[in-house]
Short mmCIF file of C-alpha atoms in Angstrom, two decimals:
data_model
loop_
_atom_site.label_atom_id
_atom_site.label_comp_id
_atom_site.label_asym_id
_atom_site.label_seq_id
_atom_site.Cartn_x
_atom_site.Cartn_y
_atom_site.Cartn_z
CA UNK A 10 0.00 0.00 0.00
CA UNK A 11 3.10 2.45 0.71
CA UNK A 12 4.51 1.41 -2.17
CA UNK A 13 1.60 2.54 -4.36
CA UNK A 14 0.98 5.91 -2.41
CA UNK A 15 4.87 5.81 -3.40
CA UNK A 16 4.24 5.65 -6.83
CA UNK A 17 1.33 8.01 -7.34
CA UNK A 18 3.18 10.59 -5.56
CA UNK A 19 5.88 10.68 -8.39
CA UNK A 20 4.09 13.23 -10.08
CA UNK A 21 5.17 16.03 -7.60
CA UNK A 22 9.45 16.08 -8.91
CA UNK A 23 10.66 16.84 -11.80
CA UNK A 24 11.37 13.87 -14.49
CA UNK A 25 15.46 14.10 -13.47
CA UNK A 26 14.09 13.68 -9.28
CA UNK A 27 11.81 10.89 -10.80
CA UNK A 28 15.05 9.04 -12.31
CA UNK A 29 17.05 9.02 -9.15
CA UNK A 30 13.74 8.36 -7.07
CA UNK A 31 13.23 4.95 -8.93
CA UNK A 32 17.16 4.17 -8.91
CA UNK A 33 16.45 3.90 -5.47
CA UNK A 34 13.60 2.56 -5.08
CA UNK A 35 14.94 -0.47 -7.47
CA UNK A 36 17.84 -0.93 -4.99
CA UNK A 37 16.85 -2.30 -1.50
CA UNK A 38 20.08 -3.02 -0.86
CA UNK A 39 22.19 0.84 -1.40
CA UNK A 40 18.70 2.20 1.16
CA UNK A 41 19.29 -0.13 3.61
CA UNK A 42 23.06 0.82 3.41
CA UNK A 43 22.41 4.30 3.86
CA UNK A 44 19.94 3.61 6.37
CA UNK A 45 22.07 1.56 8.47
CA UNK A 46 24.44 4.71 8.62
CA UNK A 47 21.90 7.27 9.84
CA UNK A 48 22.38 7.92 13.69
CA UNK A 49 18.50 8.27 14.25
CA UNK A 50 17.65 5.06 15.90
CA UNK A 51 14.32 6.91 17.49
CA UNK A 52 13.21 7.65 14.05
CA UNK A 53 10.98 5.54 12.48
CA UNK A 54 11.05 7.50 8.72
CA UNK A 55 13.90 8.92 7.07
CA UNK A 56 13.46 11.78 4.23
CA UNK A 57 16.69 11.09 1.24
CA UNK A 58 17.16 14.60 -0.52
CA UNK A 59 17.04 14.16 -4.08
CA UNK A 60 18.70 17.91 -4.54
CA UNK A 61 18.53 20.44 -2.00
CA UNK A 62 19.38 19.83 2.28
CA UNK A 63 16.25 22.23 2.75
CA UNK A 64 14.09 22.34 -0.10
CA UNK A 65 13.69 18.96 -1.65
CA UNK A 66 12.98 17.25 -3.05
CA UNK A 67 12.64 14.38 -0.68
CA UNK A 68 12.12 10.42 -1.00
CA UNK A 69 10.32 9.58 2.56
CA UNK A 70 11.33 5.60 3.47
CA UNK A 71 10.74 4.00 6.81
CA UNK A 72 13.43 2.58 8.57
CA UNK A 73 13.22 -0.79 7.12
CA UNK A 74 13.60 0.48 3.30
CA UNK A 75 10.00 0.41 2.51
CA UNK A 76 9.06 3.35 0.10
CA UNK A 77 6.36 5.89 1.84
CA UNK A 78 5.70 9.01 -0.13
CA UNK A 79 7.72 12.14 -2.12
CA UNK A 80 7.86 15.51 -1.20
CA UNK A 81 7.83 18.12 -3.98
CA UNK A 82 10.51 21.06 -4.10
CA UNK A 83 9.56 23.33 -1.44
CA UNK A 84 7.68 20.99 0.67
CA UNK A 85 8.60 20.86 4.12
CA UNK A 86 9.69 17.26 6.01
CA UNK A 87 9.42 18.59 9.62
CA UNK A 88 11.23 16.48 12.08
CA UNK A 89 12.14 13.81 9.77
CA UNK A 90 15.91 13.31 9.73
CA UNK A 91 17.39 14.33 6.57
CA UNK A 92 19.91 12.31 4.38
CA UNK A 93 21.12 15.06 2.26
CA UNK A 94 22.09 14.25 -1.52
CA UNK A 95 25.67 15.04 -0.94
CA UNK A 96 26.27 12.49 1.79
CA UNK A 97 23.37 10.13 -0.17
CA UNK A 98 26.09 10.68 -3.40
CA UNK A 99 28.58 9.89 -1.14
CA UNK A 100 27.32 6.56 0.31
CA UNK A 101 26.16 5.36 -3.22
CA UNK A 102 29.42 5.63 -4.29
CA UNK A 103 30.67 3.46 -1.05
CA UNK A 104 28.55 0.76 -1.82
CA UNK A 105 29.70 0.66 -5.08
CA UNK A 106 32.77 -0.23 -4.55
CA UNK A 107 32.07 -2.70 -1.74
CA UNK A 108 30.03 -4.29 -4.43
CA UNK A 109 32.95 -4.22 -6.80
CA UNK A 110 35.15 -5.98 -3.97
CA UNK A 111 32.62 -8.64 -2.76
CA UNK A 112 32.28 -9.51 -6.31
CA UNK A 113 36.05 -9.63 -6.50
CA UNK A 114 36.32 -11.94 -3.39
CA UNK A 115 33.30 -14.24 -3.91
CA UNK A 116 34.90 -14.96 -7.19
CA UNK A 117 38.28 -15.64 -5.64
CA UNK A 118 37.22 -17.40 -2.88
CA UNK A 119 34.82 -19.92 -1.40
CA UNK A 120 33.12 -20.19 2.14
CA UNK A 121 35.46 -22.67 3.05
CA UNK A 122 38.32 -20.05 2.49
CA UNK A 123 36.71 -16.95 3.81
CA UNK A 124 36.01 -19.42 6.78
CA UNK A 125 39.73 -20.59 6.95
CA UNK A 126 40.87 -17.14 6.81
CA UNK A 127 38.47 -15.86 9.91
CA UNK A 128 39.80 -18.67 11.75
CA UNK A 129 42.96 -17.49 11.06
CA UNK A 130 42.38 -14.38 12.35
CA UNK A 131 41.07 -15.26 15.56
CA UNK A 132 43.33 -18.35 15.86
CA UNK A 133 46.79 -17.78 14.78
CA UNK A 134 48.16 -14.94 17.13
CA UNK A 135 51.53 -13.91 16.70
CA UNK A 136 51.72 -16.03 13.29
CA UNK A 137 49.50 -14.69 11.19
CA UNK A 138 51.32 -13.92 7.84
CA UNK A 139 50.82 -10.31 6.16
CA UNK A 140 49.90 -12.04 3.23
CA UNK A 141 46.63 -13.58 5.17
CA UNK A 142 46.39 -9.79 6.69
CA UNK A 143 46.14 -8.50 3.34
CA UNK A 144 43.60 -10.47 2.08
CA UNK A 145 41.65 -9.99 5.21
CA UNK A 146 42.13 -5.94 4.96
CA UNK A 147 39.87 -6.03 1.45
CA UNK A 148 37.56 -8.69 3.46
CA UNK A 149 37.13 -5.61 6.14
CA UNK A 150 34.67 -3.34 4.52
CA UNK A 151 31.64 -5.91 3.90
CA UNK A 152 32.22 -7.47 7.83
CA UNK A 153 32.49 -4.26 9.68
CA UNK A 154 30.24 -3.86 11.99
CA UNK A 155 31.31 -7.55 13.46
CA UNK A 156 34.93 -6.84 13.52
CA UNK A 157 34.05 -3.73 15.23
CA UNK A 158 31.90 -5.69 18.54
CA UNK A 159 34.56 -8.28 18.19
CA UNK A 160 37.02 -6.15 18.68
CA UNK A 161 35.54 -4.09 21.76
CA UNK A 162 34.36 -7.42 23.31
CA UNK A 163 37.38 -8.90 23.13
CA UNK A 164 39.12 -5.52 24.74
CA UNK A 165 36.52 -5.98 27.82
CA UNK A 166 37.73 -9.43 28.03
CA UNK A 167 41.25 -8.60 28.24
CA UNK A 168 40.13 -5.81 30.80
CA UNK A 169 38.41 -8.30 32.84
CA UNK A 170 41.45 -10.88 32.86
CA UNK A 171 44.10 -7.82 33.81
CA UNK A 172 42.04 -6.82 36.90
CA UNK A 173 42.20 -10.40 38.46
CA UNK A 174 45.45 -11.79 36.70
CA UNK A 175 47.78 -10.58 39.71
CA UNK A 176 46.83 -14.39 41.05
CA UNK A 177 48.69 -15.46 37.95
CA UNK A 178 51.79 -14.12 38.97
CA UNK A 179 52.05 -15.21 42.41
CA UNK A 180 51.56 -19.08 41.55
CA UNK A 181 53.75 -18.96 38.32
CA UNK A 182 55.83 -21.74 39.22
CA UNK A 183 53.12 -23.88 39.80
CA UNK A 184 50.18 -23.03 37.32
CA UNK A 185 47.83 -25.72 36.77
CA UNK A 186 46.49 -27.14 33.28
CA UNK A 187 43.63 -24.77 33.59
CA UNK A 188 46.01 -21.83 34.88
CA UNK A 189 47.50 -22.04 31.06
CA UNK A 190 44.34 -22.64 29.21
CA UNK A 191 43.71 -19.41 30.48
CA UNK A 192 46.63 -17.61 29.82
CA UNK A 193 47.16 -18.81 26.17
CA UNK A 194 43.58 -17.52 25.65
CA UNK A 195 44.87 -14.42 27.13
CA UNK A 196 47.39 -14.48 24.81
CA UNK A 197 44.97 -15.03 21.93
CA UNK A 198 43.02 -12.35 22.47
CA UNK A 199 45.46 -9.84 22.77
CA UNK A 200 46.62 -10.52 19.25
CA UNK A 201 43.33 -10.87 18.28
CA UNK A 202 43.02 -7.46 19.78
CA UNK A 203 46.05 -6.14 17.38
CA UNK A 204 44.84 -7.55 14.22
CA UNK A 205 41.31 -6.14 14.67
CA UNK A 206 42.61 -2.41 15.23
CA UNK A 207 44.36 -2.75 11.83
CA UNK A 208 41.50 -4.65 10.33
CA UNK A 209 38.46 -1.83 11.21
CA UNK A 210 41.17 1.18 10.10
CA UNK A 211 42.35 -0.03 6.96
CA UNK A 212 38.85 1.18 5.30
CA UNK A 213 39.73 3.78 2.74
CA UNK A 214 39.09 7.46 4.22
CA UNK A 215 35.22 8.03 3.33
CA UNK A 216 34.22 4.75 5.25
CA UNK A 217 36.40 5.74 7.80
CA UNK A 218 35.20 9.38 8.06
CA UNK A 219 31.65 7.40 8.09
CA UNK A 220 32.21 5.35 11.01
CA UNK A 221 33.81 8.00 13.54
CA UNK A 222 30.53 10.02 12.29
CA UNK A 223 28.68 7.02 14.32
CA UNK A 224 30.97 6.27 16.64
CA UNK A 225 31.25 10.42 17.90
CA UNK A 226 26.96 10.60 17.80
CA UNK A 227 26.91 7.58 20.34
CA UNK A 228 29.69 8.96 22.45
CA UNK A 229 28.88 12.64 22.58
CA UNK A 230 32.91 13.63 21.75
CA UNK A 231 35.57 13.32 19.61
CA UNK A 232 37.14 11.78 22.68
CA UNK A 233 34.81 9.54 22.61
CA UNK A 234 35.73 8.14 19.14
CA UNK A 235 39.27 7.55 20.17
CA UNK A 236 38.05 5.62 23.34
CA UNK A 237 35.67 3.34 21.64
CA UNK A 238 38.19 2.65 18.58
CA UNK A 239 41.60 2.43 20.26
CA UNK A 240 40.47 1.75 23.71
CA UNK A 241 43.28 -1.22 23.89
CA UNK A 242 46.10 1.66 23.75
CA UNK A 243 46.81 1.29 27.41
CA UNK A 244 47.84 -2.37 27.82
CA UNK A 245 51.47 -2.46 27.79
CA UNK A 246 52.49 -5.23 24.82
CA UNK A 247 54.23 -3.40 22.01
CA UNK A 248 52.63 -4.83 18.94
CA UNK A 249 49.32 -3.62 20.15
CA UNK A 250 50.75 -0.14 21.06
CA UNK A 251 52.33 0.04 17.26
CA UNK A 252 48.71 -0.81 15.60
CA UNK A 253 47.24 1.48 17.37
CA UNK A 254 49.80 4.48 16.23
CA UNK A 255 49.56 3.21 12.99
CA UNK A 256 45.55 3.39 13.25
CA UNK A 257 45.83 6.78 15.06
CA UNK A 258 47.82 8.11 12.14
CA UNK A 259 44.65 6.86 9.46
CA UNK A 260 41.86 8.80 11.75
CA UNK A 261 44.25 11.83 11.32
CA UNK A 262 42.01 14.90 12.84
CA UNK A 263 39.63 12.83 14.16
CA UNK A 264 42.24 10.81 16.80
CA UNK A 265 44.30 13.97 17.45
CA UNK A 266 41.20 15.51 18.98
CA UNK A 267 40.27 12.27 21.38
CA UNK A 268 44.16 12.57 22.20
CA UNK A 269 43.97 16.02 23.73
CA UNK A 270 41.40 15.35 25.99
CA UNK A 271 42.66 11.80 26.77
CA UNK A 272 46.16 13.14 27.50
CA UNK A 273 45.05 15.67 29.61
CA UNK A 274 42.87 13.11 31.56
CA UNK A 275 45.40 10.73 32.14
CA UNK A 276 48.59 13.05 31.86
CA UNK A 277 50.48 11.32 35.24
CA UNK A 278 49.50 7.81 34.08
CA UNK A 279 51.77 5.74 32.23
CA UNK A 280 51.84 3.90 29.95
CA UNK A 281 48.27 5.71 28.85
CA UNK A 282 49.63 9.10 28.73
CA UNK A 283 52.86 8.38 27.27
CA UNK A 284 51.13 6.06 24.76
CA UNK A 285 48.55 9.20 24.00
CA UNK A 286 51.76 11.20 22.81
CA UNK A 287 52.90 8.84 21.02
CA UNK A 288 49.60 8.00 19.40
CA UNK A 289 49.89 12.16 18.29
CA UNK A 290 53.12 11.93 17.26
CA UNK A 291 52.37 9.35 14.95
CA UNK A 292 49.26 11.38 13.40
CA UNK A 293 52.12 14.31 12.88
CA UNK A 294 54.08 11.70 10.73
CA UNK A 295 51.02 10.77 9.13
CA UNK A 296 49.62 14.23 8.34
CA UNK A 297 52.22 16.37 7.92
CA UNK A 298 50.22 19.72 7.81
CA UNK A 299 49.17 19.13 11.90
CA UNK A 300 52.97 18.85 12.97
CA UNK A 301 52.65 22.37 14.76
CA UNK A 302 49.35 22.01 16.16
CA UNK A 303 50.57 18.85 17.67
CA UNK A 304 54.04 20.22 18.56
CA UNK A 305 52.10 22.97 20.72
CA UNK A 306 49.82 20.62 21.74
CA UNK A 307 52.66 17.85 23.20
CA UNK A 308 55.12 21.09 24.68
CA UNK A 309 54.93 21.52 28.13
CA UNK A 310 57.35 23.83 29.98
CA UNK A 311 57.46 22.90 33.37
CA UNK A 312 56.19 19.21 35.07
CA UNK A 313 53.65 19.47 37.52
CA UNK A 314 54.18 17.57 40.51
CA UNK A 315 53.95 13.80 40.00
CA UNK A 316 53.68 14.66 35.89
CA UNK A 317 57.65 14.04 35.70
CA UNK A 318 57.50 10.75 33.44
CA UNK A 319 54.97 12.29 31.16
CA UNK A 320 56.37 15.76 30.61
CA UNK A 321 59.96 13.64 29.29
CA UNK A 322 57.27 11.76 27.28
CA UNK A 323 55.35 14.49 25.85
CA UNK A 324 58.82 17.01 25.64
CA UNK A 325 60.41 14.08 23.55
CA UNK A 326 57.55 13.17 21.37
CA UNK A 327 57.67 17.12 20.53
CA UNK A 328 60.88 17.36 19.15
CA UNK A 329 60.47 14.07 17.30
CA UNK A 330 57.69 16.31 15.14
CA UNK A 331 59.57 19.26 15.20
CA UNK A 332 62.45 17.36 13.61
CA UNK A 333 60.47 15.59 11.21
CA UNK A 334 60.72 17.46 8.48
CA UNK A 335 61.83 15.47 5.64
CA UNK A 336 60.21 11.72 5.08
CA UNK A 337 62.86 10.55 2.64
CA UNK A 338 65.67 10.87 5.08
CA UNK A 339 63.49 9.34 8.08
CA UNK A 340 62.96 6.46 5.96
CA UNK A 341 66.34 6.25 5.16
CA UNK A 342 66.98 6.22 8.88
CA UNK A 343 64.19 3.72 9.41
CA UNK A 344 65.34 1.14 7.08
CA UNK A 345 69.13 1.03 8.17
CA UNK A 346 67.16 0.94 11.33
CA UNK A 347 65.68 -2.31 10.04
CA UNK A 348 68.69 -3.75 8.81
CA UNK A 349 70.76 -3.76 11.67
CA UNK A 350 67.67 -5.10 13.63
CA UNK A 351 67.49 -8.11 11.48
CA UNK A 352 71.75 -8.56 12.28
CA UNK A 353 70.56 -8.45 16.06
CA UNK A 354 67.72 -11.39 14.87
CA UNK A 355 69.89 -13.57 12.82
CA UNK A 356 72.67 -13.47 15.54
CA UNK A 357 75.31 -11.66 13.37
CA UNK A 358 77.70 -9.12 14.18
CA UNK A 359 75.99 -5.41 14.27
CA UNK A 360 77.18 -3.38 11.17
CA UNK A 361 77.65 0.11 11.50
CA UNK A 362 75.25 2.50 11.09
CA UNK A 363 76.77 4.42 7.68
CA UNK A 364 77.24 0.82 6.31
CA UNK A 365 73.60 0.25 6.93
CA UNK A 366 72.22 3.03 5.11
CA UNK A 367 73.32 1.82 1.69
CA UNK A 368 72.24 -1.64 2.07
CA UNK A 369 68.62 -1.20 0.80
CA UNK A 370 69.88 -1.33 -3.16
CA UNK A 371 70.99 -4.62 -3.23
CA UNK A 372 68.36 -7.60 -3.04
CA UNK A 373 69.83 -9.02 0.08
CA UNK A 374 69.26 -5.90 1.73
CA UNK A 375 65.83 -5.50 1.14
CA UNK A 376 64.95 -8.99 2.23
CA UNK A 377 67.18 -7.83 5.87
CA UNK A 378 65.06 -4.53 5.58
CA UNK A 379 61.89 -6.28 5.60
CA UNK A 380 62.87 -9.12 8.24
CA UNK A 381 63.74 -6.19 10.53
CA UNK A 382 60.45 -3.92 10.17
CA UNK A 383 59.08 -7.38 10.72
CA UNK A 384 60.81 -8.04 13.64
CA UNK A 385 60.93 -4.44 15.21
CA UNK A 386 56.94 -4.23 15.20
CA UNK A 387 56.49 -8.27 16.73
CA UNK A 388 58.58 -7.92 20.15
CA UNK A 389 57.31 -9.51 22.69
CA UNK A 390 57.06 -6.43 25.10
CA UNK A 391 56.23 -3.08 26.21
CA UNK A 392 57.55 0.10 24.45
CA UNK A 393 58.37 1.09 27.87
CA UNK A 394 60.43 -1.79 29.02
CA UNK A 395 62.79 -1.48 26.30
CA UNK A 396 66.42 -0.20 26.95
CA UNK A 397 67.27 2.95 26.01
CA UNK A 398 69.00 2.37 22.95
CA UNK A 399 65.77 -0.24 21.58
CA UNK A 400 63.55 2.52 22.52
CA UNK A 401 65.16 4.98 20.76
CA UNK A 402 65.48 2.77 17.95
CA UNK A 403 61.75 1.86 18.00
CA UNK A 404 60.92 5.26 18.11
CA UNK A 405 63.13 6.28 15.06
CA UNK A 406 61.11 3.69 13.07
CA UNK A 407 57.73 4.83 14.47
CA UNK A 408 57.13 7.53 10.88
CA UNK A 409 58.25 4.73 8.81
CA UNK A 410 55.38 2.26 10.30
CA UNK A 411 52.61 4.94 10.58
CA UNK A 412 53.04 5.24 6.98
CA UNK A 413 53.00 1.82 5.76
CA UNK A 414 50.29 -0.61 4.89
CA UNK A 415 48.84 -2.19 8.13
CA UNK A 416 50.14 -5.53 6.30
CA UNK A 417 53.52 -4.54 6.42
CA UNK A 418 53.04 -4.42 10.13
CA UNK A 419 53.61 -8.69 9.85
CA UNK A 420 55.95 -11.74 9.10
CA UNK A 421 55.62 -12.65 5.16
CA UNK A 422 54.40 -15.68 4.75
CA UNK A 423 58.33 -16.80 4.32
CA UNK A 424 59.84 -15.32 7.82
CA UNK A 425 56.83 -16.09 9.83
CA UNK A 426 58.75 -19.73 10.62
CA UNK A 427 61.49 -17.57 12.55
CA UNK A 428 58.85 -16.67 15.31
CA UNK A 429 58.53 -18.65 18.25
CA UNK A 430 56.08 -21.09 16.93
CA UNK A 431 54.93 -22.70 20.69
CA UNK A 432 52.97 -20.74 22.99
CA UNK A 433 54.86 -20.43 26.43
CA UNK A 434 53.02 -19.41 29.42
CA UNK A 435 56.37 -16.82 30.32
CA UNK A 436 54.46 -14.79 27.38
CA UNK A 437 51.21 -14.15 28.48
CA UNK A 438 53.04 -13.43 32.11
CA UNK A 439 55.30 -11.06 31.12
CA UNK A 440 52.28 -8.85 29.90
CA UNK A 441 50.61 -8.90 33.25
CA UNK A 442 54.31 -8.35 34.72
CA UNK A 443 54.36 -4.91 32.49
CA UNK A 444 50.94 -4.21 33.50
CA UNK A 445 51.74 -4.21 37.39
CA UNK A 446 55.20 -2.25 37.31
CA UNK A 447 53.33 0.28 35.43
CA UNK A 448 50.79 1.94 38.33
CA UNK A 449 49.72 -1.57 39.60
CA UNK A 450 47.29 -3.37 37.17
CA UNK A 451 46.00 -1.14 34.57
CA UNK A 452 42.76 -2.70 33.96
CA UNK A 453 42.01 -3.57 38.04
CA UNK A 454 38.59 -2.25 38.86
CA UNK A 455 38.41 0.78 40.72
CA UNK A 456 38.36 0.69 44.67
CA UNK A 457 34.94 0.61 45.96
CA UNK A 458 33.66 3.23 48.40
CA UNK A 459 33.61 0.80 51.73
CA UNK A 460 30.10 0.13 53.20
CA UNK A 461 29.50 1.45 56.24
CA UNK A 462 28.46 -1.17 58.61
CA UNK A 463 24.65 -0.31 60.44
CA UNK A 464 25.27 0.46 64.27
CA UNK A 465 23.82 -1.88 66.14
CA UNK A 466 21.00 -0.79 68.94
CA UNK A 467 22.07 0.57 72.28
CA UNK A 468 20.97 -2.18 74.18
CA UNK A 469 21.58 -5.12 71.88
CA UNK A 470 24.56 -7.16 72.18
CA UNK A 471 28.01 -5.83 70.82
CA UNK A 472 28.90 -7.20 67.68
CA UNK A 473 32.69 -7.89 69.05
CA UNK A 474 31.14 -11.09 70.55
CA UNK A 475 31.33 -10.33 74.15
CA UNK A 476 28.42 -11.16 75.32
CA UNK A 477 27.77 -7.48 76.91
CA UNK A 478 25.38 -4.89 75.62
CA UNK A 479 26.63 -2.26 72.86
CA UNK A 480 26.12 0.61 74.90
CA UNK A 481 28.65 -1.13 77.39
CA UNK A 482 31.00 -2.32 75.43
CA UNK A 483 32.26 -0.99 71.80
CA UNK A 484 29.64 1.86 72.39
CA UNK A 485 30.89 2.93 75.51
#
């Protein structure tokens, strides 16, 4: 019946409206696309400008895709929520190419592979190949929204193990069976964790820009955005830390303004406030024209009290920006960087830094280039429980990485046999070990107001267990 009140209503736009009108109305599948990225869950009709925000005309659908009526030019929508053409342009042309890519896959692949490759993701931790990543990263746009609740549930289940892990720690010389069924799932899910932050940022920049749209409306702030996307950035294990500079960098604006406020919330907390700068500094190196915004924004002239850690942090991400002023030379830095980290892998004596530099040109030196960026962004740690000179050297790399595909965050398919293949419970400890030198546990729920305990009656017995009345005893 809406459908034919639909229909007759035609007659009130133009013949070019009418065209566009019956695109959409042939394609269920773009309006429930669009639909699904309109934060008005209250609403139960949307109005879809056809040409101008204000004026119309307007396509009126409910928020299951059925058809209702059209609005003529000049014909007011009241408190529907508008789509406007420009952002209705914008979204056609997004599902577009998902169309194009699911097309791609589903004539590359099968179920049994997609499946394979999911199981992958969830499943193979610390070995998952780039090569698997990269297929998974064009997988990513047409499984979203459930990489995006797997990867906050699986964040609250890593918060939830943190805050009662210390146990772990104290018996780790004597863990039982179920002890390390634990702790390798632990384990798991903190990689799980990483891939999934690379996975929901490597959508190209409209998709992006679309999500943090829905992600700011539900949290009220740009802070907001950065909490619900990179809310892992505080738990101290280094590959997690990386992928989520490298995903700070691809929100660009968006992340630096979440940073500011998170910075300034957490400024004498570490690793969170260092990891905040560091998560800005990388969106300098991403997006060149914020380096002085950010530069101002990281500079602070004297410590407060107890701020002594994070003013080095925030001082020293600074100057990093400041100096970063030419991305051919830092990545000339980075990859001798590389190279001499893949000597340190292979067990071979360290060359020297000027020899380093040229080494990229030959064949053999890319292949050492590559095994070090792989092995620089896969240690088994904390960014701050490296030595100085690691840390520095991390940090030196940290423009090349934010600039990179999130694949090339990985083993190849090749060097992914010179990982540790076994899971060892020392691991999964060491990551709780970070998480208590830095503040105590991270993640451990916040002390609880204590309950005051009801007074008992004057004359009723003391609750010592004395025998006497309260008013002689305790209440005396």
């Amino acid at each position: 019946m809406e459908d034919l009140h639909f229909m007759e209503r035609l007659g009130r736009v133009s013949l070019r409206h009418t065209e566009l009108a019956l695109e959409l109305y042939r394609d269920p599948e773009l309006v429930r696309f669009v639909l699904g990225r309109v934060d008005a869950p209250e609403a139960p009709r949307i109005a879809l400008s056809l040409d101008h925000p204000q004026e119309g005309p307007f396509v009126i659908v409910t928020r299951d895709g059925r058809f209702v009526t059209c609005l003529g030019q000049g014909m007011l929508v009241g408190d529907i929520p508008v789509v406007t053409r420009a952002r209705l342009d914008r979204l056609g042309e997004q599902h577009l190419e998902l169309r194009t890519q699911r097309a791609f896959i589903e004539s590359a692949l099968d179920d049994g592979a997609v499946k394979k490759l999911i199981g992958a993701l969830y499943g193979r931790a610390h070995r998952l190949p780039s090569e698997t990543m990269a297929t998974l990263t064009m997988l990513a746009p047409l499984m979203i929204d459930t990489l995006e609740r797997r990867l906050f549930s699986t964040t609250e289940l890593v918060r939830g193990f943190l805050a009662t892990s210390e146990r772990y720690i104290k018996r780790a010389t004597r863990l039982s069976a179920r002890d390390c069924e634990l702790l390798e799932a632990f384990w798991i899910d903190l990689w799980t964790i990483s891939h999934l932050v690379v996975l929901v940022h490597s959508l190209d920049s409209p998709m992006l820009e679309s999500r943090c749209d829905v992600h700011e409306r539900a949290a009220g702030t740009a802070g907001g955005v950065f909490a619900a996307l990179l809310g892992p950035l505080g738990v101290p294990f280094w590959p997690l830390q990386l992928r989520c500079f490298w995903a700070a960098g691809r929100m660009g604006k968006r992340a630096l303004k979440g940073c500011k406020e998170a910075i300034a919330m957490c400024a004498t907390l570490e690793p969170e406030g260092a990891g905040f700068a560091l998560a800005m500094a990388s969106i300098a190196f991403k997006h060149p024209k914020l380096r002085a915004e950010i530069s101002k924004a990281l500079r602070v002239a004297t410590p407060a009290p107890g701020e002594a850690q994070a003013f080095v942090w925030r001082n020293l991400c600074a100057t990093l920006v400041d100096q970063y002023d030419d991305p051919d030379k830092s990545d000339r830095l980075a990859r001798a960087t590389c190279y001499m980290a893949a000597a340190e892998l292979q067990r071979l004596p360290p060359p020297e830094f000027e020899e380093a530099l040229g080494q990229y040109d030959s064949p053999q030196g890319r292949e050492r280039v590559f095994l070090g960026r792989s092995y620089c962004a896969n240690v088994f740690t904390d960014v701050f429980s490296l030595g100085k000179e690691r840390l520095l050297r991390t940090v030196r790399m940290l423009p090349f990485y934010v600039r990179s595909p999130g694949e090339d965050l990985y083993w190849s398919e090749h060097t992914v046999t010179k990982v540790e293949a076994t899971w060892k419970p020392d691991m999964s400890l060491s990551v709780i070990e970070a998480c208590q030198r830095t503040n105590g546990l991270i993640y451990a729920e916040r002390p609880r107001a204590a309950r005051a305990e009801a007074t008992p009656e004057r004359n009723s017995p003391c609750t010592c267990g004395s025998g006497k009345k309260y008013k002689r005893c305790c209440g005396a």
